[in-house]
Coordinates of C-alpha atoms in Angstrom, one line a residue:
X1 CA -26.5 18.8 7.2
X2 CA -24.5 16.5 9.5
X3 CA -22.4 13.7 9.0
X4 CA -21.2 11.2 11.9
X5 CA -17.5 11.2 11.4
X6 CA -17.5 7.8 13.0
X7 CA -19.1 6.6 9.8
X8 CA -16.0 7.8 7.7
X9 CA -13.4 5.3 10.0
X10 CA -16.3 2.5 10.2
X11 CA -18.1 2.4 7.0
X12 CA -16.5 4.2 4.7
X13 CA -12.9 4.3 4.8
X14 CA -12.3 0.1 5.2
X15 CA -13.4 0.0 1.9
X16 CA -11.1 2.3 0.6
X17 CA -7.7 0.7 2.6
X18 CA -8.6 -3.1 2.1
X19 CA -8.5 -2.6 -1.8
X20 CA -5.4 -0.7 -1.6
X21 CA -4.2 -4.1 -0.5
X22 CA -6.0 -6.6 -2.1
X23 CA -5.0 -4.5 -5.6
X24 CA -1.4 -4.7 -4.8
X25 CA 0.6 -5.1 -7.7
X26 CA 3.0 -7.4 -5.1
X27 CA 6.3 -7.7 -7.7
X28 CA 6.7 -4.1 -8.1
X29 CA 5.9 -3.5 -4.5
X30 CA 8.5 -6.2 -2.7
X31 CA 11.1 -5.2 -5.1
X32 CA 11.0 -1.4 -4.0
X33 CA 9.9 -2.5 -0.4
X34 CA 12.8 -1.2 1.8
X35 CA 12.5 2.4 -0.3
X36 CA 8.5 2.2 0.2
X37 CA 8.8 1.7 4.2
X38 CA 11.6 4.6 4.4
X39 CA 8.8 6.6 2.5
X40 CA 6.3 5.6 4.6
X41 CA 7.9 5.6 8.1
X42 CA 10.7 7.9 8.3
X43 CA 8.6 10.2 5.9
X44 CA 5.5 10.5 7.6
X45 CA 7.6 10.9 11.0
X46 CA 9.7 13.9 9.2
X47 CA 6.6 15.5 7.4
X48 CA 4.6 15.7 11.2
X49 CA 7.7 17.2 12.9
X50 CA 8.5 19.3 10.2
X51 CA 4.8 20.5 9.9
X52 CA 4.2 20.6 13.6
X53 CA 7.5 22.8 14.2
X54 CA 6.3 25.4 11.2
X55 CA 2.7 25.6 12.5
X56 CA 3.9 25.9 15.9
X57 CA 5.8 29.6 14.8
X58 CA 3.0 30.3 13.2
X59 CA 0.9 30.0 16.3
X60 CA 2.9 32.0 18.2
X61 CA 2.8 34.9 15.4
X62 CA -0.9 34.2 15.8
X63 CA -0.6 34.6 19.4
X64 CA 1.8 37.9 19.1
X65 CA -1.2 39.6 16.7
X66 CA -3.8 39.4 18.8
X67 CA -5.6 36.3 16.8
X68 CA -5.1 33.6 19.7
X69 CA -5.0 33.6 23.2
X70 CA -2.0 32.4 24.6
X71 CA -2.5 28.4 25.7
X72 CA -5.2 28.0 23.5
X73 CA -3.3 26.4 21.0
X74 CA -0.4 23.8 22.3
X75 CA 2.8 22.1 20.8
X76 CA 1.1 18.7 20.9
X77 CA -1.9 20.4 18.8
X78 CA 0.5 21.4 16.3
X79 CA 1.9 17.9 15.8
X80 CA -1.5 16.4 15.9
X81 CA -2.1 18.6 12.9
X82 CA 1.5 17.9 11.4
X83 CA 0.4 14.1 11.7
X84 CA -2.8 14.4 10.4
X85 CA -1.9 16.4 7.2
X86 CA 1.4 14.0 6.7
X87 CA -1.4 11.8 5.2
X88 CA -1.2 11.7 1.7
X89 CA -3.5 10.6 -0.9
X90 CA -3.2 10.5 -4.4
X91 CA -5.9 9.2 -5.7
X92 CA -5.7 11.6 -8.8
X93 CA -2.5 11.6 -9.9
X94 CA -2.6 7.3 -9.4
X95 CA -5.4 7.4 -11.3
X96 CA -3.6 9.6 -14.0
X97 CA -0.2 7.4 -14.0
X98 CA -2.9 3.9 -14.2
X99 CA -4.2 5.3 -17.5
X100 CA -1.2 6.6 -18.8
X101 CA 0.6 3.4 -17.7
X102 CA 3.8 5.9 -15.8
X103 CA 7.0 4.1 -15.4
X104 CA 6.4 1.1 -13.0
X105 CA 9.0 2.7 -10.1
X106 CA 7.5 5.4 -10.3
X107 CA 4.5 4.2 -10.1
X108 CA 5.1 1.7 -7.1
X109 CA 7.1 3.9 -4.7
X110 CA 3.8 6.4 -4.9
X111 CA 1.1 4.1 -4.4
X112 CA 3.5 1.8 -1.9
X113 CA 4.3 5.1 0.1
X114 CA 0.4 5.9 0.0
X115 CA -0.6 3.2 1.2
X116 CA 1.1 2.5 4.2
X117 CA 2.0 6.3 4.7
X118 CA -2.3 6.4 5.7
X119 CA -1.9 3.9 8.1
X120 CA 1.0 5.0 10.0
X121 CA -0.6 8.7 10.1
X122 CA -3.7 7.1 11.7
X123 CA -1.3 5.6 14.2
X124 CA 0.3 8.1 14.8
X125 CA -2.3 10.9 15.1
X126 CA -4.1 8.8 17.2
X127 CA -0.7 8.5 19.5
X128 CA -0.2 11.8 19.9
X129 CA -3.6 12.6 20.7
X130 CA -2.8 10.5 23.8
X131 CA 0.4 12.2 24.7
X132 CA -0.6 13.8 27.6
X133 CA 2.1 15.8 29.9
X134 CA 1.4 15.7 33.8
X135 CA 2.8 19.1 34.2
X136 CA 2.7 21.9 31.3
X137 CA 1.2 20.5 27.9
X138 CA 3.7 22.2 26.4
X139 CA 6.8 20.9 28.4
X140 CA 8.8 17.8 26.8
X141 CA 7.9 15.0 29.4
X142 CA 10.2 11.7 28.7
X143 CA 8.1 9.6 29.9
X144 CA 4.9 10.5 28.4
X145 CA 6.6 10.6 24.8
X146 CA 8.2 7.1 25.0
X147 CA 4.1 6.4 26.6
X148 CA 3.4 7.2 23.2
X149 CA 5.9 5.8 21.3
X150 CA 5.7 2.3 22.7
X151 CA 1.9 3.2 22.1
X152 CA 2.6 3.6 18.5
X153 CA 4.7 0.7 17.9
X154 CA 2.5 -1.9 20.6
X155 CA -1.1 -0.7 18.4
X156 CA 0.8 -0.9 14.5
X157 CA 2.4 -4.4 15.1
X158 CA -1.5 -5.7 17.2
X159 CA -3.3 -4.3 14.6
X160 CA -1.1 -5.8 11.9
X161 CA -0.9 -9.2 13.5
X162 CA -4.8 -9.6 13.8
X163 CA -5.3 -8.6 10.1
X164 CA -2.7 -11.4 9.2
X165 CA -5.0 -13.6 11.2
X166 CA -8.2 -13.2 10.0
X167 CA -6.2 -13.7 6.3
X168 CA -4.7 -16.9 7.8
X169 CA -8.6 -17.8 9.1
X170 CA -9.7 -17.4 5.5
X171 CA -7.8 -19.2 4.0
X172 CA -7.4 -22.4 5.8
X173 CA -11.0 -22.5 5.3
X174 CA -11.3 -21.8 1.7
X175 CA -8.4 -24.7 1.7
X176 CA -10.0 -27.0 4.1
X177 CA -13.6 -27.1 3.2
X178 CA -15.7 -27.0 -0.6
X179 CA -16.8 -23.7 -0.7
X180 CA -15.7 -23.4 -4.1
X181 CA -18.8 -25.2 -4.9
X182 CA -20.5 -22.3 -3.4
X183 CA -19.2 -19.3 -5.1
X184 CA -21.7 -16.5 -3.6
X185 CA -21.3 -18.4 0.2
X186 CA -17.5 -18.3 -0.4
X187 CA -17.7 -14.3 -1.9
X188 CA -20.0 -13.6 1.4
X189 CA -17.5 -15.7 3.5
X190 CA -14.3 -13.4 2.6
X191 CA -16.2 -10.2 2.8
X192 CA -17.9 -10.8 5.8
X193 CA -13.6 -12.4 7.6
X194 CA -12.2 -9.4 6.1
X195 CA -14.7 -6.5 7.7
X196 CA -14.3 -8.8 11.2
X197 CA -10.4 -7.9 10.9
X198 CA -11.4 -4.1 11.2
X199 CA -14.7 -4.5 13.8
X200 CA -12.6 -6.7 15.9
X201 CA -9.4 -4.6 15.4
X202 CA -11.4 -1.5 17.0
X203 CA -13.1 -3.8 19.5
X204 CA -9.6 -4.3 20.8
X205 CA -8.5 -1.0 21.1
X206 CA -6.1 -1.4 18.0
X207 CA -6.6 0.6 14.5
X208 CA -8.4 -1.0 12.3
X209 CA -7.9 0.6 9.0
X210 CA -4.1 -1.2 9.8
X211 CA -5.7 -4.2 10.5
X212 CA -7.6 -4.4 7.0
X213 CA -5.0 -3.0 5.1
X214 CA -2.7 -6.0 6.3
X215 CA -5.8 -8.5 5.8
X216 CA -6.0 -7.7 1.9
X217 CA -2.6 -8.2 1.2
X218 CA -2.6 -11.4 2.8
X219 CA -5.7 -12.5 1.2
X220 CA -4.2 -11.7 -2.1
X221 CA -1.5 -13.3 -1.8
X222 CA -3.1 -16.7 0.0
X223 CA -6.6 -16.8 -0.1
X224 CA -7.3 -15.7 -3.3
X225 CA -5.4 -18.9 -4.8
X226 CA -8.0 -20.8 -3.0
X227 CA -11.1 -19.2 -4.4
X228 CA -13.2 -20.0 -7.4
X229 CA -12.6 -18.5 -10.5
X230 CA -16.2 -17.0 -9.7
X231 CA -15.1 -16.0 -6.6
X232 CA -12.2 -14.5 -7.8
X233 CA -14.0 -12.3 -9.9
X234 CA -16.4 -11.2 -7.8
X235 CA -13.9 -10.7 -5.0
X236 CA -12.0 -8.2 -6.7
X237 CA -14.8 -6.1 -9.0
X238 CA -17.0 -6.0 -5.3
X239 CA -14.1 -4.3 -3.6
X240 CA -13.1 -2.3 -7.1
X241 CA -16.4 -0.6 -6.7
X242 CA -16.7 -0.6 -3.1
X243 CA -13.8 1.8 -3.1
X244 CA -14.9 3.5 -6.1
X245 CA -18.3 4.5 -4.7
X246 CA -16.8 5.4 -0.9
X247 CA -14.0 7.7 -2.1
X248 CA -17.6 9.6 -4.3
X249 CA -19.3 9.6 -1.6
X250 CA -16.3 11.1 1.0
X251 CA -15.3 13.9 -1.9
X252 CA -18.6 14.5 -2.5
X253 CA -19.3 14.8 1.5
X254 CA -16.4 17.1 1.6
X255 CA -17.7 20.2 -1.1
X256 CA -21.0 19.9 0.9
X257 CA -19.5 20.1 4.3
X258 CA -17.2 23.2 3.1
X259 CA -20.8 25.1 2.6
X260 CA -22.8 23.3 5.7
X261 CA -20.3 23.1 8.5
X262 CA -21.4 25.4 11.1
X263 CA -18.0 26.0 12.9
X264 CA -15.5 27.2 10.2
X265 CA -13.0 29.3 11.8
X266 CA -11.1 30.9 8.4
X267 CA -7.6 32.3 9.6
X268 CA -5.4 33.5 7.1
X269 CA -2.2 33.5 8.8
X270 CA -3.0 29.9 10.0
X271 CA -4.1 28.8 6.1
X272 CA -0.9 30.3 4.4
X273 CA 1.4 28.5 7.9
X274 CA -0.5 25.0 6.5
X275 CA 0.3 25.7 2.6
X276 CA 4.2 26.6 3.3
X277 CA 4.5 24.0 6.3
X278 CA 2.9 21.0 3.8
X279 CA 5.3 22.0 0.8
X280 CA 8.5 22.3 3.1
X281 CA 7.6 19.2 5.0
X282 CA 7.0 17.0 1.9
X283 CA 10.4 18.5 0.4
X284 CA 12.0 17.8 3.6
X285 CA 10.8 14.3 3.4
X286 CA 11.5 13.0 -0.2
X287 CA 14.9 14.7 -1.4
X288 CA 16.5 13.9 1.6
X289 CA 15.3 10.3 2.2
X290 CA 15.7 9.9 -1.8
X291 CA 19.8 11.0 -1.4
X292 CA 20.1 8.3 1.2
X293 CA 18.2 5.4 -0.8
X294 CA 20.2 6.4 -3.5
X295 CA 23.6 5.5 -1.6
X296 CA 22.4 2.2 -1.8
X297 CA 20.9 1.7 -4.9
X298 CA 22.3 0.8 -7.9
X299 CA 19.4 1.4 -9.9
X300 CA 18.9 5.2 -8.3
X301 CA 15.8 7.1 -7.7
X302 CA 16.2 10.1 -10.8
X303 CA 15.4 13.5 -9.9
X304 CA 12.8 13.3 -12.5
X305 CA 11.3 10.8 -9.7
X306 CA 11.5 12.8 -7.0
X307 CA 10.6 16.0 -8.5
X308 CA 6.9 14.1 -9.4
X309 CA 6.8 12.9 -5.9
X310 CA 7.4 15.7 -4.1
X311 CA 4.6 17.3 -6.8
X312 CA 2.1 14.2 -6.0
X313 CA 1.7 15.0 -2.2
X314 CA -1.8 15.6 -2.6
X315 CA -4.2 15.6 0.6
X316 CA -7.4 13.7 0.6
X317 CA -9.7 11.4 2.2
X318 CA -8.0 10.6 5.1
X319 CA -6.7 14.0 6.3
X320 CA -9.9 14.9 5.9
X321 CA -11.8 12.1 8.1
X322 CA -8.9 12.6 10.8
X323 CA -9.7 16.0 11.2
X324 CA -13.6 15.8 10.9
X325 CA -13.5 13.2 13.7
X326 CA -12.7 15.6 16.5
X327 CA -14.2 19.3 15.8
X328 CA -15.3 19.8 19.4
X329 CA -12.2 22.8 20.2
X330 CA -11.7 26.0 18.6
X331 CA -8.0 24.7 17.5
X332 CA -9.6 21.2 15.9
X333 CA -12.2 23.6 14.0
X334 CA -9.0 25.8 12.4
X335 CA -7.7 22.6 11.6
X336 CA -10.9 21.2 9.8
X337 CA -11.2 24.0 7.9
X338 CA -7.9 24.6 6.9
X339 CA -7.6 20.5 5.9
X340 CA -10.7 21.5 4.0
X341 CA -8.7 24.0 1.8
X342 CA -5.5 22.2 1.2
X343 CA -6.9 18.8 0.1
X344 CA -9.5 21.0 -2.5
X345 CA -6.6 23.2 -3.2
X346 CA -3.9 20.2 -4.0
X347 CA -6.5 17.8 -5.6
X348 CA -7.9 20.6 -7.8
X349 CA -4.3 22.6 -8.9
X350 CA -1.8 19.5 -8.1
X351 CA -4.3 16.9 -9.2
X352 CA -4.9 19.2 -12.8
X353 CA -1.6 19.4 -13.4
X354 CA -0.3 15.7 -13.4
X355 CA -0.2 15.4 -17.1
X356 CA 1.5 18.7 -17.7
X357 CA 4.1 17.8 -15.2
X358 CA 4.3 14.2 -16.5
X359 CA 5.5 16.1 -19.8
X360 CA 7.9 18.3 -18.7
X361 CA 9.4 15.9 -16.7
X362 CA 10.4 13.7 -19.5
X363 CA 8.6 10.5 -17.2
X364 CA 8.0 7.6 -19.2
X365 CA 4.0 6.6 -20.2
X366 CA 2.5 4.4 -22.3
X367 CA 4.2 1.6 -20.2
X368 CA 2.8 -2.0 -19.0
X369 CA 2.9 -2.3 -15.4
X370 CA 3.5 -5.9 -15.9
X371 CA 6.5 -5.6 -18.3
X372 CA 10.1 -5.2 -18.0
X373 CA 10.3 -1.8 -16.6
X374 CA 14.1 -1.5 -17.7
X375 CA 14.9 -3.5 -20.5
X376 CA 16.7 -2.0 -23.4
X377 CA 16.4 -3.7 -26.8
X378 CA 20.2 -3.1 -27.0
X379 CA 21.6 -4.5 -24.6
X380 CA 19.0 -7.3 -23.3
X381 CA 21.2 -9.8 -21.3
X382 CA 23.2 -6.5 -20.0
X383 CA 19.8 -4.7 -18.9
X384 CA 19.0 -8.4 -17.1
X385 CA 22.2 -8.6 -15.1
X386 CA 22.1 -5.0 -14.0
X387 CA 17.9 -5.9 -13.0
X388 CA 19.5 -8.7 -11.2
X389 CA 22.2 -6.6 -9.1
X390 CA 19.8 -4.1 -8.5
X391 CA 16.9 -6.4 -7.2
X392 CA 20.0 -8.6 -5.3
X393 CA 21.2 -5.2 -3.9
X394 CA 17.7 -4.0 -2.5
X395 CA 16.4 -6.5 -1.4
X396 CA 17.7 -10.0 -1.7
X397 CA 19.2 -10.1 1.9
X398 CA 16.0 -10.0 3.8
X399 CA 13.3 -11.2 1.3
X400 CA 15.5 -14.4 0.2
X401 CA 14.5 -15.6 3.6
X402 CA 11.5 -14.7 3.4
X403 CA 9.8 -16.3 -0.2
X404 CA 12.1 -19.1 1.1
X405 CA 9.8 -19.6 4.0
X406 CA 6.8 -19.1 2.6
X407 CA 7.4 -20.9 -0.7
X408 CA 8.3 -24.3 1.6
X409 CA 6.1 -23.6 4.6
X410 CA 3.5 -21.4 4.3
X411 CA 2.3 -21.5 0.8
X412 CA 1.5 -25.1 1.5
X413 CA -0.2 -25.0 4.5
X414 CA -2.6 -21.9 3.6
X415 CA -3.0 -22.4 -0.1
X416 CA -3.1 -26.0 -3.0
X417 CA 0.2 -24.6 -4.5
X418 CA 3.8 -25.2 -3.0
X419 CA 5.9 -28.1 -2.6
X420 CA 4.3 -31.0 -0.4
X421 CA 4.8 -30.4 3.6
X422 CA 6.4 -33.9 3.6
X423 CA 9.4 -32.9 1.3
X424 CA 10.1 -29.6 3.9
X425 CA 9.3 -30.6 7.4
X426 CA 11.2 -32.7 9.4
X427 CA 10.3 -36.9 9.4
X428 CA 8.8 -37.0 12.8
X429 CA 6.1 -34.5 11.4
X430 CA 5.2 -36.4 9.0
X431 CA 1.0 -36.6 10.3
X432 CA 1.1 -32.9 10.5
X433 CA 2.7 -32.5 7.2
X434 CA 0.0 -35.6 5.2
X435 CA -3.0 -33.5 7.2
X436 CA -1.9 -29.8 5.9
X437 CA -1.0 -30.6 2.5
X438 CA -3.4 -30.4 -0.1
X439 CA -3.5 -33.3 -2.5
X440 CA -2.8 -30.9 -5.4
X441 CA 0.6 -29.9 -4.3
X442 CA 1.7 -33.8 -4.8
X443 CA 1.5 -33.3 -8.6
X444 CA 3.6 -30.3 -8.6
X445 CA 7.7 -30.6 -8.8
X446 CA 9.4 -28.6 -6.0
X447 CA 10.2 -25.2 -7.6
X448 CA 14.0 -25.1 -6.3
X449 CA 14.6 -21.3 -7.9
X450 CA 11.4 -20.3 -6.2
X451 CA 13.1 -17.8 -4.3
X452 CA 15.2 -16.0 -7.5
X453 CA 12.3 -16.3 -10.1
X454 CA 10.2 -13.8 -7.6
X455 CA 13.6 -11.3 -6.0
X456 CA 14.6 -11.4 -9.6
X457 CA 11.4 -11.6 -12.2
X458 CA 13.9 -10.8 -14.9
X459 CA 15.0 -14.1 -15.0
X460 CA 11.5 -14.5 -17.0
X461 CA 10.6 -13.3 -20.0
X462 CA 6.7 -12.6 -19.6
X463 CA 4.4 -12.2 -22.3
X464 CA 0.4 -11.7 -21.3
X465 CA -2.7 -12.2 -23.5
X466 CA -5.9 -10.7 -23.3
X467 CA -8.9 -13.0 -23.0
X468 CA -11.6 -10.7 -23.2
X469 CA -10.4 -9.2 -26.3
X470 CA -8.4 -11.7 -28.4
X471 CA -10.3 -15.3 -26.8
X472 CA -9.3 -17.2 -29.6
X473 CA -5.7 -16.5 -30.2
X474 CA -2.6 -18.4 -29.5
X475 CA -0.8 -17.5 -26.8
X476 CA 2.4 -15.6 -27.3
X477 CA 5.8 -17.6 -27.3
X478 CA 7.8 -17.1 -24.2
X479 CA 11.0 -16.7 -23.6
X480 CA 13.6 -17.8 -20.8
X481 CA 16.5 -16.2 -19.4
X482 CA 19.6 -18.3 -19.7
X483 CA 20.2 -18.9 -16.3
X484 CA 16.4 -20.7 -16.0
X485 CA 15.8 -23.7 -16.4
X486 CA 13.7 -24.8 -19.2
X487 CA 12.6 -28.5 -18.1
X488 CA 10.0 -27.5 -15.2
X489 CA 7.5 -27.1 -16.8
X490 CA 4.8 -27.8 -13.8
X491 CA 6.2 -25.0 -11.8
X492 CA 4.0 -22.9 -9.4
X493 CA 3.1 -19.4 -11.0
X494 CA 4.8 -17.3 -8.2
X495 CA 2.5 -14.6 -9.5
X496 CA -1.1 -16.1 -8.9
X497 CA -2.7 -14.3 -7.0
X498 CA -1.4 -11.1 -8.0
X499 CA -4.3 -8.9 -9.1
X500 CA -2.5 -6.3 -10.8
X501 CA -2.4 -8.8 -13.9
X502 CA -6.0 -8.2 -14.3
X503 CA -7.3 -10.2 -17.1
X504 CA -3.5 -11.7 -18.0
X505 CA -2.1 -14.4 -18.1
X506 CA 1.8 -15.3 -17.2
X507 CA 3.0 -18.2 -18.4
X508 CA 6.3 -20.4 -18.9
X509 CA 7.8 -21.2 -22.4
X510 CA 7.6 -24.5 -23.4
X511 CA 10.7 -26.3 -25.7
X512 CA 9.0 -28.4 -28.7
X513 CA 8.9 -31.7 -26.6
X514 CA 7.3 -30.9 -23.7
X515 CA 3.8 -31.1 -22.6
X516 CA 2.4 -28.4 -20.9
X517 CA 1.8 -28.6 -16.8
X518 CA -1.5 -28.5 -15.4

């Protein structure tokens, strides 16, 4: 039985990357942001050197027993493999941690460096395939490499840009028109803009599994205020199964095409290269990386952290359709089957042993992903103000900017929430700002700690209540940290839209005279 790989990058793995987005638990995630990219970037850049170096002495031993001819197997093929196997996927061990609600960090840092670690090893697999040497393949030519580079770069920041767009697309007109009133047109609508952000991404020449990852976090974080609560539902239990049925279907393809592929090439030196070059490469990539985060972080990633991260590097679906989608050489057909046995061998033995490791570790469980992930009963205020260094230290000098901007610009014009355009943009826009702003946002008061309520969510108190299970019961009192004020009441929830709070609620404490805000 055959299976066209194409299928894997153009039906099945979309799927699979847009709800990694769209299901982005965004507070955890911007708050560990700069340690997330490090992760992703500089990680994924160290494990495909580190594993493209090791293979490549490995070759060569291959070469000196008699196993491979010599030129038959190249430096460049080495780092395509080091690139493709730098992809990690976790999807057992998240799905462990999800049910055994692990520490939030830890949590976040995994699934953040998941995430976009899969779509810069697409990138980058895809730029070394390109890197092509006028002279000897396995001579260092400058130009070709910076070729590459700027390759990498030019195709990441496209591809990112036109998912963004298609977001943007979607939700001006979930904003603009009354689909609302149409909830399955308006579920159709956002499925059918989202798959066009990884079709047209391809069309282009870009990646599109970038593309679409980049598309569902902007649609969660604007278009999804603009849906129906219909919509809304539908939205996010469509895509919940969606992935659910395409990683099946991929795992399942995988055990059948260990037994029906009909070019295996099993080499044992070559297997046992790829078991000690992944270890070595992952180690190489997370203690170091972790030592220099740690330099500037007050709250510090623990070597219980790291020890569970460099134990989660499992390999999955997308090392897998990387290296189905080119078998046609005798050096892609090692690497197929050798990406065959490492991701069984890591989901089965690493995947197993989560819970075990969990344990011995001394990792936290049995915590909300929602809730204060360091609060001590103690020392409340003093757990607070070290949250609020911490979060300050991280990440306050880029992302301050940032919610500042899109709290007074672009949260009005793409979504009903936000303060009115007329309050933020200069007088002499004044039509621009009356046609863009939604009629909603007029009622609202202009939320002036915006910007420290989401770079410092400690400053709230959250409390969540469960509809489907306790519909009739009060909600819980909230409370307020000191330092917010209590008398806005009508304040935008800088958390709609977050899907990570599933069926909860968050809302503001109210003092005894005040009436509650629409």
């Amino acid at each position: 039985m055959t299976f066209d790989p194409e299928i894997f990058f153009n039906v099945l793995l979309p799927p699979i990357i847009f709800h990694a987005g769209y299901s982005l638990k965004k507070r955890h995630f911007f708050q560990n942001l700069g340690s997330i990219l490090t992760y992703a970037f500089l990680g994924t850049a160290i494990s495909c050197i580190v594993i493209g170096l090791i293979m490549y002495g490995f070759v060569k031993a291959m070469v000196n027993a008699g196993q491979l001819k010599n030129g038959d197997f190249h430096f460049t093929d080495c780092l395509f493999f080091g690139s493709l196997m730098s992809a990690t996927d976790p999807v057992t061990v998240l799905a462990i941690f999800h049910e055994l609600h692990v520490d939030p960090d830890l949590y976040t840092l995994l699934f953040g460096e998941s995430v976009l670690n899969d779509a810069v090893a697409i990138v980058l697999t895809y730029s070394i395939s390109i890197y092509s040497p006028k002279e000897n393949p396995n001579a260092f030519d400058a130009a070709a490499f910076f070729q590459s580079v700027g390759n990498f770069l030019g195709i990441f920041a496209g591809s990112f840009a036109m998912g963004s767009a298609y977001a943007v697309v979607t939700a001006l007109l979930t904003k603009f028109t009354k689909l609302c009133e149409f909830p399955l047109l308006e579920t159709g609508l956002f499925f059918l803009l989202s798959w066009s952000a990884f079709l047209s991404a391809e069309a282009a020449g870009l990646t599109g599994i970038v593309a679409v990852l980049f598309c569902g976090v902007t649609q969660a974080h604007y278009t999804y205020n603009n849906l129906s609560l219909d919509s809304k539902m539908r939205t996010k239990q469509l895509f919940e199964f969606m992935n659910f049925l395409a990683e099946n279907v991929i795992f399942c393809y995988m055990g059948l095409a260990l037994f029906t592929f009909q070019n295996h090439i099993f080499n044992a030196l070559f297997i046992l290269g790829a078991f000690l070059a992944i270890f070595v490469a992952r180690a190489c990539n997370i203690y170091p990386l972790s030592f220099l985060l740690n330099l500037g972080r007050k709250h510090k990633v623990p070597w219980n952290f790291q020890h569970m991260m460099m134990f989660s590097g499992l390999r999955g679906a997308i090392a897998f359709a990387l290296a189905i989608r080119d078998t046609g050489s005798q050096p892609k057909q090692m690497m197929f089957t050798t990406t065959l046995l490492l991701v069984f061998f890591t989901v089965w033995v690493f995947g197993g042993g989560t819970t075990p490791m969990l344990t011995w570790l001394q990792i936290r469980v049995g915590v909300d992903l929602d809730e204060d992930p360091k609060e001590e009963p103690s020392s409340h205020q003093e757990a607070n103000n070290l949250n609020k260094s911490t979060t300050k230290t991280e990440s306050a000098w880029l992302f301050r900017m940032w919610y500042t901007f899109d709290h007074k610009y672009l949260k009005p014009i793409l979504t009903h929430s936000g303060p009115p355009l007329t309050t933020t943009l200069p007088e002499w826009c004044g039509p621009i700002s009356r046609l863009l702003t939604s009629p909603q946002a007029y009622g609202d008061h202009l939320k002036e700690d915006d910007v420290e309520c989401i770079v410092n969510q400690d400053e709230l108190a959250m409390s969540y209540q469960e509809q489907s299970t306790l519909p009739c019961s009060p909600p819980a009192r909230l409370g307020l940290d000191k330092k917010a004020s209590p008398q806005t009441p009508n304040k935008e929830n800088i958390y709609e839209g977050d899907l990570g709070l599933g069926g909860y609620e968050l809302k503001l404490e109210q003092t005894p005279g005040q009436s509650q805000g629409n």
